């Protein structure tokens, strides 16, 4: 799934960062060679087949208090979970292997030793969150005074006594109903033997029954009140090992489903009769008890009937209501299954590791009066094409029409990838590889002209990916469908990708450059999932980065293929990597490979779809590939090269296609099939990047005795709260990272790519860099290919600032320096005056005329992206200082002067005046820069820009789409009349991009009456449920007053808001938790902390504890920042 516009709607940043990031982003072919021969997916019929499933999932152990765990225990209370790699033995209880089964010699050596958690287990023991010494070292001195014979005797007797005591306790607990019979998350039941599944209370299903094939029938009544009914048959694979007899079967069914008749069929065509059923609401599991115990191997399939209302929930199978340009309402129904909502569409075994293939039949009943036989755009789409002769129609009594659609069987895949769409749709179609794959882009009829851009991108990207990965797309067709009501940006359903309209449709008249790029990157992201996620699927959600991190990285390759003029590889740092650095600087962050026991609830899984999983995952992957390709892979000319990294990817995809894989298996494939680089142990080197949160700060210091001609490099873990509590020890592998670093010097051809040098820092300190003279500078991490921050001696910051101002350092490098400096000030590692000097230098950069040429891809967009971030953030921090800082107005005036100077230097107003604002000259990135400067001009009151914005709206001039959000915002902020005009235009807008800009402008107001008017819209149909989070966050990000009023609104309306966003309160979702973070992370006082604690205590079931801790950390950091830096900022402003 692709989150909606992370740079616009980043749930991790919060506070003034969100506000700054949003404002600085207001900017508005020939196929490759023939791909490999089609690899046909294996298909499985409904007859018995044997499937051997390796029990290789991470499992949990009970916490140190001996209690259960799972969702109830997140590692913050009662001890710490330890994750291990299990043996290949199947237990029949969801891989509930006992701790004593962990014997390293029983593992597959090449695979077992790759699991990061297992490495940690071998090296050390942890208890109560601390490293504990080996048990032998705990023996008292008197023990060693005993004779060896006596010690041997006691070594036998004492463990025996302990065992007897433990057995007594276990027996006592068993007969008294105690012990770990509660929810232990990893797979535990409430009974023993044949009754074990009857009391099942774990989040993960038992592995006693594993589906291999589904027959799904869906009957949809397309008439009010819109209902769904159906029949599902789940056919079982032969279970591996002796599972023993069981009285019960457990599967998933959403709380919205009414399950009717159930039939259990055995292999000899007999029926196993149902005795009872029980629904577990917390885990959405249906437990079916048989009349007699049954051997799981005798069960052929189970059939269930079900029904539910077709609601507007944006989960499972749901409906969207939308209006056309004439105000007529229409309906479209679609699905959203990821992460755990296939169970809301039909009963199933709804886990990524329970793959099967699916035969689908959909029947739709419509009123005959609604069927236009002459021009009927009504469509029913599924993952696969219709079978030959698969469509039929018949007339029903009462004037109804029944259409039946029977589809081809799907490849083997997870339930979360199933999808179907029903409604009025039109398409533009093309073909890949001479007709091997039919590609269609679908939208509602009024968007028929907005489909071509996505289609052109798709038919370029798909064969490029086939060539890159060495595996052909395995389906006959690929549909991309724009859905009017869609929560995320897009969803990678195999063969039927669904999108929010603004993430797919491109209007030639209304789409800004940013809109077009977002649509292109989203198409590229979802196409990457056809391999990463669909063909090979992570075994469990704790390795979600294998899906999303790879797709987020590869989308830049796809974008470069579809639109090379974008220079997408140069945008990765500001659009992806820097967001990840912010999100991963919290002490409450999580690693890419999340401990299994922390992903055992819907809320916890939902929370993994975050900036860490997507952006850090992509950034670490990019860093690794850059190292393996010797830096070439971060340049667009080498993105499609088959380097050692790509060789490993191909092996991984080929080995695990149509199967599940863990991160351990990915690294195994990379290590076995990628040639060694400089003799580096790739697996051990990457372990810390995957298995622990956060990242390093690399610090440069003058080497003593070298007369400032050499610098040493050292590392320490970086946190936004500071590094004073963090240490690095070469004796502790968990305190350091393997860092492949690069650097440039002024004498070494300055910022040119040819002058980049490299090295490795794999100890706490030791690497060295020499410079040619006392005036030379060194800059580490050019192009920001590495995932770390860098600090320099004060003299070096000054030299780098001079390189920024002169334009000698690139736009990307200027952006990185500013981003690092801002974070270092926040952490107390750098003086705020140094940051302000650097931002001033960035705002004074020599204007590069090359950006004006459409043939040149570069511009200063990246540099101004972070100049604006720094200035906007500091203004917001000063505004949030109690009743407002004494120098807030002075700072705002200073920033306005710098913005106006840049607008004048670039000749922006004059350039726009020549075309009435309808056109922007220059390259793609230059046009983005002009849009950003225009937005800043509106915000800080530049006279020329403000007049142009106001006149454009008043005169009905259709300015360039890059400028429209700023024009709408200026009008909405002008007063009640202007606000009403924007609101009217929003209500009438049909284009998704235009409507989104208008909606956000309505939220970007900063006076109390207009903020009240904006918040009053939230619970009305004017703000759609999919837009609630972005709209309220925009209100909070526009001003400190807006933040306070939005927080009050959340406190008073959280439950109805939750119901609106999630389609009810019967679902587990962390969607609104991100909004709470966006609103509250900008506060800086203790009173807000107290309010937050009360709020969390009330709604903790919907807010992950880590999100809560991040918000707390942000508020405390903001308070500390003001105490340390406010006076220094005021002094600097006065001097400048």
CSV table of C-alpha atoms in Angstrom, one decimal, residues 54-352:
chain,number,residue,atom,x,y,z
A,54,UNK,CA,8.5,-24.8,7.0
A,55,UNK,CA,7.9,-23.6,10.5
A,56,UNK,CA,10.3,-20.7,10.3
A,57,UNK,CA,8.5,-17.8,11.8
A,58,UNK,CA,9.9,-15.9,14.7
A,59,UNK,CA,8.2,-17.0,17.9
A,60,UNK,CA,7.8,-15.3,21.2
A,61,UNK,CA,8.8,-16.5,24.7
A,62,UNK,CA,6.8,-15.6,27.7
A,63,UNK,CA,8.0,-12.5,29.5
A,64,UNK,CA,10.1,-12.5,32.6
A,65,UNK,CA,7.1,-12.5,34.8
A,66,UNK,CA,5.9,-15.8,33.2
A,67,UNK,CA,2.7,-14.3,31.9
A,68,UNK,CA,1.2,-14.1,28.5
A,69,UNK,CA,2.2,-11.5,26.0
A,70,UNK,CA,1.2,-10.6,22.5
A,71,UNK,CA,-0.7,-7.4,22.0
A,72,UNK,CA,-1.0,-6.8,25.7
A,73,UNK,CA,2.7,-6.7,26.3
A,74,UNK,CA,4.7,-4.4,24.2
A,75,UNK,CA,8.0,-4.9,25.9
A,76,UNK,CA,7.7,-1.9,28.2
A,77,UNK,CA,6.4,-3.8,31.2
A,78,UNK,CA,7.3,-7.0,32.9
A,79,UNK,CA,10.5,-7.8,31.0
A,80,UNK,CA,11.6,-8.0,27.4
A,81,UNK,CA,10.6,-10.5,24.8
A,82,UNK,CA,13.3,-12.5,23.2
A,83,UNK,CA,12.8,-13.6,19.5
A,84,UNK,CA,14.5,-16.7,18.3
A,85,UNK,CA,14.6,-18.7,15.1
A,86,UNK,CA,12.7,-21.9,15.4
A,87,UNK,CA,13.7,-25.3,14.2
A,88,UNK,CA,12.0,-26.9,11.2
A,89,UNK,CA,9.8,-29.1,13.4
A,90,UNK,CA,6.1,-28.4,13.1
A,91,UNK,CA,4.2,-28.3,16.3
A,92,UNK,CA,0.7,-27.8,15.1
A,93,UNK,CA,0.2,-24.8,17.4
A,94,UNK,CA,1.2,-21.8,15.4
A,95,UNK,CA,4.9,-22.6,15.8
A,96,UNK,CA,4.8,-22.6,19.6
A,97,UNK,CA,8.2,-24.1,20.0
A,98,UNK,CA,9.4,-24.4,23.6
A,99,UNK,CA,12.6,-22.5,24.5
A,100,UNK,CA,14.4,-25.7,25.0
A,101,UNK,CA,13.9,-26.6,21.3
A,102,UNK,CA,16.3,-23.9,20.4
A,103,UNK,CA,19.4,-25.9,19.6
A,104,UNK,CA,21.7,-24.2,17.1
A,105,UNK,CA,23.0,-27.5,15.7
A,106,UNK,CA,19.4,-28.4,14.6
A,107,UNK,CA,19.2,-25.4,12.3
A,108,UNK,CA,20.0,-25.1,8.7
A,109,UNK,CA,23.4,-23.5,9.1
A,110,UNK,CA,23.2,-21.1,6.2
A,111,UNK,CA,19.8,-19.8,7.2
A,112,UNK,CA,19.6,-20.2,10.9
A,113,UNK,CA,22.6,-18.0,11.6
A,114,UNK,CA,21.1,-15.2,9.5
A,115,UNK,CA,18.3,-14.3,11.8
A,116,UNK,CA,19.2,-11.1,13.6
A,117,UNK,CA,17.3,-11.9,16.7
A,118,UNK,CA,19.1,-15.2,16.9
A,119,UNK,CA,22.5,-13.5,16.6
A,120,UNK,CA,21.5,-11.3,19.6
A,121,UNK,CA,20.5,-14.4,21.5
A,122,UNK,CA,23.9,-16.1,20.9
A,123,UNK,CA,25.9,-13.1,21.9
A,124,UNK,CA,24.1,-12.1,25.1
A,125,UNK,CA,21.2,-12.4,27.4
A,126,UNK,CA,18.9,-9.6,28.4
A,127,UNK,CA,16.7,-9.3,31.4
A,128,UNK,CA,14.6,-6.3,32.4
A,129,UNK,CA,15.9,-4.4,29.4
A,130,UNK,CA,19.6,-4.8,30.5
A,131,UNK,CA,22.5,-6.9,29.3
A,132,UNK,CA,23.0,-9.7,31.9
A,133,UNK,CA,26.2,-11.6,32.5
A,134,UNK,CA,26.5,-15.3,31.7
A,135,UNK,CA,24.9,-17.4,34.4
A,136,UNK,CA,28.2,-19.0,35.3
A,137,UNK,CA,29.5,-15.6,36.3
A,138,UNK,CA,26.8,-15.2,38.9
A,139,UNK,CA,28.0,-18.1,41.1
A,140,UNK,CA,29.0,-16.9,44.6
A,141,UNK,CA,32.6,-17.3,45.8
A,142,UNK,CA,31.7,-20.2,48.2
A,143,UNK,CA,30.8,-22.3,45.2
A,144,UNK,CA,34.3,-22.3,43.9
A,145,UNK,CA,35.7,-23.2,47.4
A,146,UNK,CA,33.8,-26.5,47.2
A,147,UNK,CA,35.6,-29.6,45.8
A,148,UNK,CA,34.9,-30.4,42.1
A,149,UNK,CA,33.2,-33.6,43.2
A,150,UNK,CA,30.8,-31.8,45.5
A,151,UNK,CA,30.1,-29.2,42.8
A,152,UNK,CA,29.3,-32.0,40.4
A,153,UNK,CA,26.9,-33.6,42.9
A,154,UNK,CA,25.1,-30.3,43.6
A,155,UNK,CA,25.0,-29.5,39.8
A,156,UNK,CA,22.8,-32.6,39.5
A,157,UNK,CA,20.7,-32.3,42.6
A,158,UNK,CA,19.9,-28.6,42.5
A,159,UNK,CA,18.5,-28.6,38.9
A,160,UNK,CA,16.5,-31.7,39.8
A,161,UNK,CA,14.9,-30.0,42.8
A,162,UNK,CA,14.2,-27.0,40.7
A,163,UNK,CA,12.6,-29.1,38.0
A,164,UNK,CA,10.3,-30.8,40.6
A,165,UNK,CA,9.3,-27.4,42.0
A,166,UNK,CA,8.6,-26.1,38.6
A,167,UNK,CA,6.5,-29.2,37.7
A,168,UNK,CA,4.5,-28.7,40.9
A,169,UNK,CA,3.7,-25.1,40.0
A,170,UNK,CA,2.7,-26.0,36.4
A,171,UNK,CA,0.4,-28.8,37.6
A,172,UNK,CA,-1.1,-26.4,40.1
A,173,UNK,CA,-1.7,-23.8,37.5
A,174,UNK,CA,-3.1,-26.3,35.0
A,175,UNK,CA,-5.7,-27.7,37.4
A,176,UNK,CA,-6.7,-24.3,38.7
A,177,UNK,CA,-7.1,-22.7,35.2
A,178,UNK,CA,-4.1,-20.3,35.5
A,179,UNK,CA,-0.9,-20.1,33.7
A,180,UNK,CA,-0.2,-18.8,30.3
A,181,UNK,CA,-3.6,-19.8,28.9
A,182,UNK,CA,-4.4,-16.2,28.0
A,183,UNK,CA,-3.5,-14.4,24.9
A,184,UNK,CA,0.1,-15.1,24.3
A,185,UNK,CA,-0.1,-13.7,20.8
A,186,UNK,CA,2.2,-16.1,19.1
A,187,UNK,CA,-0.2,-19.0,19.1
A,188,UNK,CA,-1.7,-20.4,22.2
A,189,UNK,CA,-5.0,-22.1,23.0
A,190,UNK,CA,-7.2,-22.5,25.9
A,191,UNK,CA,-6.9,-26.3,26.3
A,192,UNK,CA,-4.9,-29.4,25.6
A,193,UNK,CA,-4.9,-32.1,23.0
A,194,UNK,CA,-8.0,-32.3,20.9
A,195,UNK,CA,-9.5,-29.3,22.7
A,196,UNK,CA,-6.5,-27.0,22.1
A,197,UNK,CA,-8.1,-25.1,19.3
A,198,UNK,CA,-11.5,-24.7,21.0
A,199,UNK,CA,-10.2,-22.2,23.4
A,200,UNK,CA,-7.9,-20.5,21.0
A,201,UNK,CA,-7.2,-16.9,22.1
A,202,UNK,CA,-4.0,-15.9,20.2
A,203,UNK,CA,-3.9,-13.2,17.5
A,204,UNK,CA,-2.1,-15.6,15.0
A,205,UNK,CA,-4.1,-18.6,13.7
A,206,UNK,CA,-2.9,-22.1,14.5
A,207,UNK,CA,-1.3,-23.9,11.6
A,208,UNK,CA,-3.4,-27.0,12.0
A,209,UNK,CA,-5.4,-26.1,8.9
A,210,UNK,CA,-3.8,-24.3,5.9
A,211,UNK,CA,-5.8,-23.4,2.9
A,212,UNK,CA,-4.5,-24.1,-0.6
A,213,UNK,CA,-7.5,-23.0,-2.7
A,214,UNK,CA,-10.7,-20.9,-2.3
A,215,UNK,CA,-13.9,-20.9,-4.2
A,216,UNK,CA,-15.6,-17.6,-3.5
A,217,UNK,CA,-19.0,-16.6,-4.6
A,218,UNK,CA,-20.2,-13.0,-4.1
A,219,UNK,CA,-23.8,-11.8,-4.6
A,220,UNK,CA,-24.1,-8.0,-4.6
A,221,UNK,CA,-27.5,-6.4,-4.5
A,222,UNK,CA,-26.9,-3.0,-6.3
A,223,UNK,CA,-30.2,-1.6,-4.9
A,224,UNK,CA,-30.9,0.2,-1.7
A,225,UNK,CA,-30.1,-0.9,1.0
A,226,UNK,CA,-27.1,-2.4,-0.8
A,227,UNK,CA,-26.3,-5.8,0.6
A,228,UNK,CA,-23.7,-8.6,0.0
A,229,UNK,CA,-24.1,-12.3,0.5
A,230,UNK,CA,-22.0,-15.2,-0.5
A,231,UNK,CA,-20.5,-18.6,-0.2
A,232,UNK,CA,-16.8,-19.5,0.4
A,233,UNK,CA,-15.2,-22.9,0.2
A,234,UNK,CA,-11.7,-23.2,1.6
A,235,UNK,CA,-9.8,-26.3,0.5
A,236,UNK,CA,-7.1,-27.5,2.7
A,237,UNK,CA,-3.6,-28.7,2.0
A,238,UNK,CA,-2.3,-31.9,3.5
A,239,UNK,CA,-0.9,-30.9,6.9
A,240,UNK,CA,2.7,-31.6,7.5
A,241,UNK,CA,3.5,-33.9,10.5
A,242,UNK,CA,1.2,-35.5,12.9
A,243,UNK,CA,-1.2,-32.9,14.2
A,244,UNK,CA,-3.3,-35.2,16.3
A,245,UNK,CA,-7.0,-35.1,16.6
A,246,UNK,CA,-8.8,-31.8,17.0
A,247,UNK,CA,-12.4,-30.8,17.9
A,248,UNK,CA,-12.2,-27.3,16.5
A,249,UNK,CA,-11.2,-25.2,13.5
A,250,UNK,CA,-10.2,-21.5,13.7
A,251,UNK,CA,-10.5,-18.9,10.9
A,252,UNK,CA,-11.1,-15.2,10.5
A,253,UNK,CA,-14.4,-13.4,10.0
A,254,UNK,CA,-14.9,-9.7,10.3
A,255,UNK,CA,-17.2,-8.3,12.9
A,256,UNK,CA,-19.4,-6.9,10.1
A,257,UNK,CA,-20.1,-10.4,8.8
A,258,UNK,CA,-23.1,-12.6,9.6
A,259,UNK,CA,-21.9,-16.1,9.1
A,260,UNK,CA,-24.7,-18.5,8.2
A,261,UNK,CA,-24.6,-22.2,7.3
A,262,UNK,CA,-21.3,-24.1,7.8
A,263,UNK,CA,-20.4,-27.4,6.3
A,264,UNK,CA,-17.2,-29.4,6.9
A,265,UNK,CA,-16.4,-31.9,4.2
A,266,UNK,CA,-13.9,-34.8,4.6
A,267,UNK,CA,-11.8,-36.4,2.0
A,268,UNK,CA,-14.2,-39.4,1.8
A,269,UNK,CA,-17.2,-37.0,0.9
A,270,UNK,CA,-18.6,-37.3,4.4
A,271,UNK,CA,-19.8,-34.3,6.5
A,272,UNK,CA,-18.2,-33.5,9.9
A,273,UNK,CA,-21.1,-32.0,11.8
A,274,UNK,CA,-20.9,-28.6,13.5
A,275,UNK,CA,-21.6,-28.7,17.3
A,276,UNK,CA,-21.1,-25.1,18.2
A,277,UNK,CA,-19.4,-21.8,17.1
A,278,UNK,CA,-17.9,-19.0,19.1
A,279,UNK,CA,-16.7,-15.6,17.9
A,280,UNK,CA,-13.7,-13.8,19.4
A,281,UNK,CA,-14.2,-10.2,18.8
A,282,UNK,CA,-10.7,-9.0,19.8
A,283,UNK,CA,-9.0,-11.2,17.2
A,284,UNK,CA,-11.9,-11.4,14.7
A,285,UNK,CA,-11.7,-15.2,14.8
A,286,UNK,CA,-14.5,-17.7,14.4
A,287,UNK,CA,-14.0,-21.0,16.3
A,288,UNK,CA,-16.0,-23.9,15.0
A,289,UNK,CA,-16.4,-27.0,17.1
A,290,UNK,CA,-17.1,-30.4,15.6
A,291,UNK,CA,-19.5,-33.0,17.0
A,292,UNK,CA,-16.6,-35.5,17.1
A,293,UNK,CA,-12.8,-35.0,17.1
A,294,UNK,CA,-11.3,-35.2,13.6
A,295,UNK,CA,-7.9,-35.8,12.1
A,296,UNK,CA,-6.9,-32.6,10.3
A,297,UNK,CA,-5.6,-34.7,7.4
A,298,UNK,CA,-9.2,-35.9,6.7
A,299,UNK,CA,-10.6,-32.5,6.2
A,300,UNK,CA,-11.0,-31.6,2.5
A,301,UNK,CA,-12.8,-28.2,2.7
A,302,UNK,CA,-15.1,-26.1,4.7
A,303,UNK,CA,-17.9,-24.0,3.2
A,304,UNK,CA,-19.6,-21.0,4.9
A,305,UNK,CA,-22.4,-18.7,3.8
A,306,UNK,CA,-22.1,-15.1,4.9
A,307,UNK,CA,-23.8,-11.7,4.5
A,308,UNK,CA,-23.2,-8.0,5.4
A,309,UNK,CA,-24.2,-4.5,4.4
A,310,UNK,CA,-22.2,-2.8,1.7
A,311,UNK,CA,-21.1,0.1,3.9
A,312,UNK,CA,-18.9,3.2,3.3
A,313,UNK,CA,-16.1,2.0,5.5
A,314,UNK,CA,-13.0,2.0,3.1
A,315,UNK,CA,-12.2,-1.4,4.6
A,316,UNK,CA,-12.9,-4.8,3.2
A,317,UNK,CA,-15.5,-4.6,0.4
A,318,UNK,CA,-17.1,-1.1,0.6
A,319,UNK,CA,-18.9,1.5,-1.5
A,320,UNK,CA,-18.0,5.0,-2.6
A,321,UNK,CA,-20.6,7.6,-3.3
A,322,UNK,CA,-19.5,10.4,-5.6
A,323,UNK,CA,-21.1,13.2,-7.7
A,324,UNK,CA,-20.5,14.1,-11.3
A,325,UNK,CA,-20.3,17.6,-12.7
A,326,UNK,CA,-24.1,17.8,-12.9
A,327,UNK,CA,-24.5,17.1,-9.3
A,328,UNK,CA,-25.9,13.6,-9.9
A,329,UNK,CA,-24.8,11.0,-7.3
A,330,UNK,CA,-23.3,7.7,-8.4
A,331,UNK,CA,-22.0,4.6,-6.6
A,332,UNK,CA,-18.8,2.5,-7.0
A,333,UNK,CA,-17.8,-0.4,-4.8
A,334,UNK,CA,-14.2,-1.6,-4.3
A,335,UNK,CA,-12.0,-3.4,-1.8
A,336,UNK,CA,-9.1,-2.6,0.5
A,337,UNK,CA,-7.9,-5.7,2.2
A,338,UNK,CA,-4.4,-4.8,3.6
A,339,UNK,CA,-3.5,-5.4,6.3
A,340,UNK,CA,-6.2,-7.5,7.8
A,341,UNK,CA,-9.5,-6.7,6.2
A,342,UNK,CA,-10.0,-9.5,3.7
A,343,UNK,CA,-11.9,-11.1,6.6
A,344,UNK,CA,-14.4,-8.2,6.4
A,345,UNK,CA,-15.2,-9.3,2.8
A,346,UNK,CA,-15.5,-13.1,3.3
A,347,UNK,CA,-14.5,-15.6,5.9
A,348,UNK,CA,-10.9,-16.7,5.3
A,349,UNK,CA,-7.5,-17.5,6.8
A,350,UNK,CA,-6.4,-13.9,6.6
A,351,UNK,CA,-2.7,-14.0,7.2
A,352,UNK,CA,0.1,-13.3,4.7
